Short mmCIF file of C-alpha atoms and ligand atoms in Angstrom, two decimals:
data_model
loop_
_atom_site.label_atom_id
_atom_site.label_comp_id
_atom_site.label_asym_id
_atom_site.label_seq_id
_atom_site.Cartn_x
_atom_site.Cartn_y
_atom_site.Cartn_z
CA MET A 1 0.20 0.19 -0.03
CA GLN A 2 2.42 2.52 0.53
CA ALA A 3 4.37 1.22 -2.76
CA MET A 4 0.51 1.92 -3.67
CA ALA A 5 0.75 5.21 -2.61
CA LYS A 6 3.84 6.43 -4.21
CA ARG A 7 3.10 5.41 -7.16
CA VAL A 8 0.01 7.11 -7.28
CA ARG A 9 1.90 10.33 -6.78
CA CYS A 10 3.38 10.45 -9.27
CA GLU A 11 0.94 9.67 -11.36
CA ILE A 12 -0.65 13.12 -10.14
CA ILE A 13 2.46 14.67 -10.86
CA GLU A 14 2.96 13.35 -14.37
CA MET A 15 -0.16 13.88 -15.51
CA ILE A 16 -1.76 17.14 -14.22
CA GLY A 17 2.04 18.71 -15.62
CA ALA A 18 1.27 16.86 -18.99
CA ALA A 19 -1.74 19.18 -19.15
CA LYS A 20 -0.31 22.32 -18.28
CA SER A 21 -3.36 22.80 -15.62
CA GLY A 22 -4.99 21.10 -12.24
CA HIS A 23 -4.71 20.28 -8.33
CA PRO A 24 -2.11 19.53 -6.98
CA GLY A 25 -2.32 20.06 -3.21
CA GLY A 26 -5.39 18.82 -2.91
CA SER A 27 -4.66 15.47 -4.88
CA LEU A 28 -1.53 14.96 -3.14
CA SER A 29 -3.36 15.48 0.63
CA ALA A 30 -5.70 12.73 -0.30
CA VAL A 31 -3.67 10.07 -1.60
CA GLU A 32 -3.25 8.14 1.94
CA ILE A 33 -6.97 8.03 2.23
CA LEU A 34 -8.09 6.79 -1.30
CA VAL A 35 -5.41 4.41 -1.60
CA THR A 36 -6.76 2.65 1.59
CA LEU A 37 -10.27 2.68 0.64
CA TYR A 38 -9.26 1.32 -2.83
CA PHE A 39 -6.88 -1.04 -2.17
CA ASP A 40 -7.67 -2.94 1.72
CA VAL A 41 -11.70 -1.15 2.48
CA MET A 42 -14.13 -1.10 0.10
CA ARG A 43 -15.94 -4.12 -1.11
CA HIS A 44 -15.36 -3.72 -4.68
CA ASP A 45 -14.93 -5.38 -7.90
CA PRO A 46 -14.01 -3.25 -10.82
CA SER A 47 -15.10 -6.07 -13.61
CA ASN A 48 -17.69 -5.74 -12.05
CA PRO A 49 -19.02 -1.60 -11.82
CA LYS A 50 -22.58 -1.91 -11.66
CA TRP A 51 -22.07 -4.69 -8.50
CA PRO A 52 -25.21 -3.74 -6.66
CA ASP A 53 -24.45 -4.87 -3.12
CA ARG A 54 -20.75 -2.46 -4.22
CA ASP A 55 -19.54 0.19 -1.26
CA ARG A 56 -19.46 4.22 -2.57
CA PHE A 57 -16.92 6.10 -3.30
CA ILE A 58 -18.13 10.27 -3.78
CA LEU A 59 -14.97 12.58 -4.22
CA SER A 60 -16.94 15.20 -3.32
CA LYS A 61 -13.82 17.47 -2.98
CA GLY A 62 -13.44 16.96 -7.29
CA HIS A 63 -10.77 19.37 -8.15
CA ALA A 64 -8.65 16.24 -6.43
CA ALA A 65 -9.61 14.33 -9.44
CA PRO A 66 -6.23 13.53 -10.27
CA VAL A 67 -5.58 10.92 -7.54
CA LEU A 68 -9.05 9.06 -8.09
CA TYR A 69 -8.18 9.13 -11.28
CA ALA A 70 -5.11 7.62 -10.67
CA VAL A 71 -6.16 5.66 -8.27
CA MET A 72 -9.03 3.81 -10.60
CA ALA A 73 -7.33 3.25 -13.38
CA GLU A 74 -4.88 1.36 -11.06
CA SER A 75 -7.52 -0.45 -9.77
CA GLY A 76 -8.34 -1.69 -13.49
CA TYR A 77 -11.44 0.68 -13.84
CA THR A 78 -9.88 3.03 -16.31
CA PRO A 79 -7.27 3.10 -18.48
CA ILE A 80 -4.00 3.70 -17.24
CA ASP A 81 -2.35 4.75 -20.60
CA GLN A 82 -4.57 8.06 -20.47
CA LEU A 83 -3.66 9.12 -17.82
CA ASN A 84 -1.41 11.95 -19.33
CA THR A 85 -4.56 12.71 -21.66
CA LEU A 86 -5.84 14.40 -18.36
CA ARG A 87 -8.04 17.82 -19.00
CA LYS A 88 -7.44 17.43 -22.97
CA LEU A 89 -10.82 17.52 -24.82
CA GLY A 90 -11.97 14.14 -25.82
CA SER A 91 -10.27 12.39 -23.20
CA ILE A 92 -11.85 10.88 -20.10
CA TYR A 93 -10.21 12.32 -17.64
CA GLN A 94 -11.70 15.57 -17.18
CA GLY A 95 -10.73 18.13 -14.70
CA HIS A 96 -13.24 16.89 -12.63
CA PRO A 97 -15.29 13.64 -12.31
CA ASP A 98 -17.51 13.27 -14.72
CA ILE A 99 -19.50 10.21 -15.33
CA ARG A 100 -20.48 10.63 -18.70
CA PHE A 101 -17.25 9.67 -19.46
CA ILE A 102 -16.57 7.46 -17.06
CA PRO A 103 -19.40 5.43 -16.15
CA SER A 104 -17.45 3.78 -12.88
CA LEU A 105 -17.58 7.04 -11.21
CA GLU A 106 -20.76 7.31 -8.26
CA ALA A 107 -21.15 11.21 -9.66
CA SER A 108 -20.19 13.73 -11.18
CA THR A 109 -18.49 16.71 -8.87
CA GLY A 110 -16.51 19.41 -8.37
CA SER A 111 -19.62 21.94 -7.83
CA LEU A 112 -18.70 21.60 -3.50
CA GLY A 113 -20.61 21.16 -0.79
CA GLU A 114 -22.88 18.12 -2.77
CA GLY A 115 -20.97 15.07 -1.50
CA VAL A 116 -22.80 14.87 2.17
CA SER A 117 -26.05 14.51 0.21
CA LEU A 118 -25.53 12.31 -2.99
CA ALA A 119 -23.52 9.65 0.29
CA LEU A 120 -26.92 9.93 2.18
CA GLY A 121 -28.89 9.51 -0.68
CA MET A 122 -26.85 5.77 -1.70
CA ALA A 123 -26.56 4.92 2.10
CA LEU A 124 -29.99 5.53 1.88
CA ALA A 125 -30.97 3.16 -0.49
CA ALA A 126 -28.80 0.60 0.61
CA ARG A 127 -30.71 0.62 3.48
CA LEU A 128 -34.07 0.19 2.41
CA ASN A 129 -33.01 -2.65 -0.02
CA LYS A 130 -31.61 -4.40 3.09
CA SER A 131 -27.96 -4.20 1.21
CA PRO A 132 -24.32 -3.95 3.02
CA SER A 133 -22.86 -1.70 0.98
CA ARG A 134 -21.69 0.92 3.05
CA THR A 135 -20.76 4.77 1.14
CA TYR A 136 -17.43 6.78 1.42
CA VAL A 137 -17.72 10.61 1.13
CA VAL A 138 -14.62 13.06 1.06
CA LEU A 139 -14.71 16.83 1.83
CA GLY A 140 -11.93 19.46 1.61
CA ASP A 141 -11.88 21.12 4.68
CA GLY A 142 -12.74 25.09 2.34
CA GLU A 143 -15.24 22.74 1.41
CA SER A 144 -16.92 22.21 4.69
CA GLN A 145 -17.42 26.42 4.73
CA GLU A 146 -20.71 25.07 2.52
CA GLY A 147 -24.47 25.42 4.53
CA GLN A 148 -25.41 21.76 2.60
CA ILE A 149 -23.19 19.52 4.26
CA TRP A 150 -24.20 20.72 7.63
CA GLU A 151 -28.08 20.71 6.49
CA GLY A 152 -26.39 16.83 5.61
CA ALA A 153 -24.46 16.11 8.54
CA MET A 154 -28.06 16.46 10.95
CA PHE A 155 -29.65 14.58 8.28
CA GLY A 156 -27.71 11.40 8.67
CA SER A 157 -27.49 11.58 12.62
CA TYR A 158 -31.10 12.25 13.41
CA HIS A 159 -31.89 9.44 10.37
CA ARG A 160 -29.05 6.80 11.88
CA VAL A 161 -27.39 6.18 8.86
CA ASP A 162 -24.60 4.31 9.84
CA ASN A 163 -23.68 2.93 6.80
CA VAL A 164 -21.41 6.18 5.52
CA VAL A 165 -18.43 8.06 6.12
CA VAL A 166 -17.37 10.96 6.05
CA ILE A 167 -13.94 12.34 6.21
CA VAL A 168 -12.65 15.79 5.67
CA ASP A 169 -8.66 16.51 4.06
CA HIS A 170 -8.40 19.02 6.82
CA ASN A 171 -5.17 20.04 5.44
CA ARG A 172 -5.47 23.74 6.92
CA ILE A 173 -5.59 25.34 3.20
CA GLN A 174 -8.35 26.62 0.50
CA LEU A 175 -8.41 28.01 -2.96
CA ASP A 176 -5.92 31.14 -2.48
CA GLY A 177 -4.76 30.51 1.03
CA PHE A 178 -5.31 29.16 5.19
CA VAL A 179 -8.56 28.46 6.26
CA LYS A 180 -8.31 30.64 9.43
CA ASP A 181 -7.21 33.75 7.22
CA ILE A 182 -10.27 32.91 5.28
CA MET A 183 -13.81 31.06 7.01
CA GLU A 184 -12.31 28.85 10.26
CA VAL A 185 -13.84 25.58 10.32
CA GLU A 186 -12.01 24.66 13.78
CA PRO A 187 -12.54 22.77 15.82
CA LEU A 188 -14.27 20.35 13.17
CA VAL A 189 -13.97 17.55 15.63
CA ASP A 190 -16.08 18.80 18.12
CA LYS A 191 -18.63 20.54 15.56
CA TRP A 192 -19.12 16.96 13.44
CA ARG A 193 -19.64 15.12 16.84
CA ALA A 194 -21.93 17.73 18.34
CA PHE A 195 -23.57 17.23 15.21
CA GLY A 196 -23.93 13.27 16.50
CA TRP A 197 -21.76 11.82 14.69
CA HIS A 198 -19.06 9.45 15.93
CA THR A 199 -16.60 11.51 15.33
CA ILE A 200 -12.35 10.03 14.92
CA ASP A 201 -9.34 12.41 14.80
CA VAL A 202 -6.48 10.41 12.65
CA ASP A 203 -3.10 11.18 10.70
CA GLY A 204 -4.72 11.26 7.28
CA HIS A 205 -0.92 10.20 5.74
CA SER A 206 -0.80 6.90 8.28
CA ILE A 207 -2.49 3.64 6.40
CA PRO A 208 -2.24 1.93 9.15
CA ALA A 209 -4.29 4.49 11.69
CA LEU A 210 -7.03 4.88 8.13
CA GLN A 211 -7.44 1.39 8.75
CA ALA A 212 -8.51 1.52 12.06
CA ALA A 213 -10.44 4.47 11.67
CA PHE A 214 -12.57 2.73 8.92
CA ALA A 215 -12.88 -0.55 11.02
CA GLU A 216 -13.84 1.20 13.75
CA ALA A 217 -16.66 3.23 11.45
CA ALA A 218 -17.56 -0.05 10.38
CA ALA A 219 -18.44 -1.04 13.77
CA THR A 220 -20.70 1.87 14.83
CA LYS A 221 -24.28 1.30 14.67
CA GLY A 222 -27.26 3.50 15.13
CA GLN A 223 -24.36 6.58 14.11
CA PRO A 224 -22.32 7.51 10.97
CA THR A 225 -19.43 8.34 11.00
CA ALA A 226 -17.07 11.60 10.40
CA ILE A 227 -12.99 10.68 10.35
CA ILE A 228 -10.88 13.45 10.39
CA ALA A 229 -8.00 12.85 8.80
CA GLN A 230 -4.96 15.55 9.65
CA THR A 231 -3.30 16.31 6.24
CA ILE A 232 -0.58 18.26 4.82
CA LYS A 233 -1.76 20.28 1.24
CA GLY A 234 0.56 19.18 -1.74
CA LYS A 235 2.33 16.17 1.15
CA GLY A 236 5.32 14.71 -0.68
CA VAL A 237 6.89 16.83 -2.79
CA SER A 238 8.70 19.61 -0.24
CA PHE A 239 8.12 22.69 -2.41
CA MET A 240 4.12 22.06 -2.72
CA GLU A 241 4.04 20.84 0.87
CA ASN A 242 1.28 23.25 2.99
CA ASN A 243 1.64 25.70 -0.10
CA PRO A 244 -0.87 27.20 -1.08
CA LYS A 245 0.23 28.23 -4.91
CA PHE A 246 0.37 24.67 -5.32
CA HIS A 247 -3.92 23.97 -5.01
CA GLY A 248 -4.19 24.86 -8.28
CA THR A 249 -1.16 26.02 -10.33
CA ALA A 250 0.32 22.60 -12.12
CA PRO A 251 4.31 22.05 -11.97
CA THR A 252 6.64 23.41 -15.32
CA PRO A 253 8.59 21.04 -17.16
CA GLU A 254 11.55 21.96 -14.11
CA GLU A 255 9.40 20.61 -11.40
CA VAL A 256 7.81 17.79 -12.53
CA LYS A 257 11.87 16.22 -12.29
CA LEU A 258 12.42 17.97 -9.77
CA ALA A 259 9.01 16.09 -7.91
CA LEU A 260 9.12 12.56 -9.50
CA GLN A 261 13.18 12.55 -7.27
CA GLU A 262 11.86 13.14 -4.49
CA LEU A 263 8.82 10.74 -4.88
CA GLN A 264 12.09 7.79 -5.44
C1 TPP B 1 -19.86 25.79 -5.62
C2 TPP B 1 -18.19 26.04 -5.57
N1 TPP B 1 -17.62 26.57 -5.31
C3 TPP B 1 -16.26 27.16 -5.64
C4 TPP B 1 -15.52 26.56 -6.34
C5 TPP B 1 -14.17 26.74 -6.71
N2 TPP B 1 -13.16 25.66 -5.82
C6 TPP B 1 -12.32 24.66 -6.00
S1 TPP B 1 -11.40 24.31 -5.47
C7 TPP B 1 -11.87 25.10 -3.49
C8 TPP B 1 -11.44 25.32 -2.34
C9 TPP B 1 -11.24 24.14 -1.74
O1 TPP B 1 -10.37 24.21 -0.59
P1 TPP B 1 -11.21 22.99 -0.40
O2 TPP B 1 -12.23 22.14 0.45
O3 TPP B 1 -10.16 22.95 1.28
O4 TPP B 1 -9.71 21.70 -1.00
P2 TPP B 1 -8.64 20.78 -0.77
O5 TPP B 1 -7.52 21.81 0.93
O6 TPP B 1 -9.00 19.70 -0.41
O7 TPP B 1 -7.97 21.02 -2.02
C10 TPP B 1 -12.87 26.42 -4.52
C11 TPP B 1 -13.26 27.38 -4.23
C12 TPP B 1 -15.79 24.74 -7.07
N3 TPP B 1 -15.90 23.93 -7.39
N4 TPP B 1 -17.72 24.58 -6.28
MG1 MG B 2 -8.43 22.09 1.53
#
């Protein structure tokens, strides 16, 4: 899984470098979260993407599409040799995940704030169908300024939707600055707890810690779970780490080379 995380980071850098546009910072911060879900936690079958009892994944922070494209390609859902067509006209790998071009996605995302509502709908449908399916949704911390998230949070605990797990990628940076300087969302753990969710505070770059958190979520009945994953935006590339510039700036060819060297 560590080796997979490294490979996914390299793919993120390469595809955004090739596209000359995209969002490296928030893709790199979510690598361990997605690798742990796709390669250890989720019950899914890439050869049967519409299996009714599959677990669902929604990348609510859809601008981090490169990390999702890399794990989906590595899982066998989509062609790995086309990752570097990111953001090109006609590519299935558009700037934000689009179910019209990748039918094995659960939802098109990119308009922030919608993922919790989508996940709760899918989780409720699974409950009605008596399906064991669980739904996982990754949010950004800047995204957590959206009111719709908290409407969903109220709904999830009131209706005891215990087959849904929210993971907040708490990298402390949003589009053009630090969350605390724009509109602080802390204390995130206390907020989710106050909204009635079983809440777990975890190192979002530790695969064992994430595995333990997902297991704890699965064992929690009668209550949905929120995992607050403490992360570093741009994780793994020194000049991108904790640097708001690399929210939405592609690395230059020289920076791609440097980043890939660091990731070796
Ligand atoms: C509704 C909506 N408003 C604004 C944007 C533009 N936008 C894209 S990314 C972003 C910042 C998101 O920050 P955060 O949720 O912290 O993401 P991360 O740090 O994980 O990249 C914004 C404002 C959007 N995609 N959707
Ligand atoms: Mg952020």
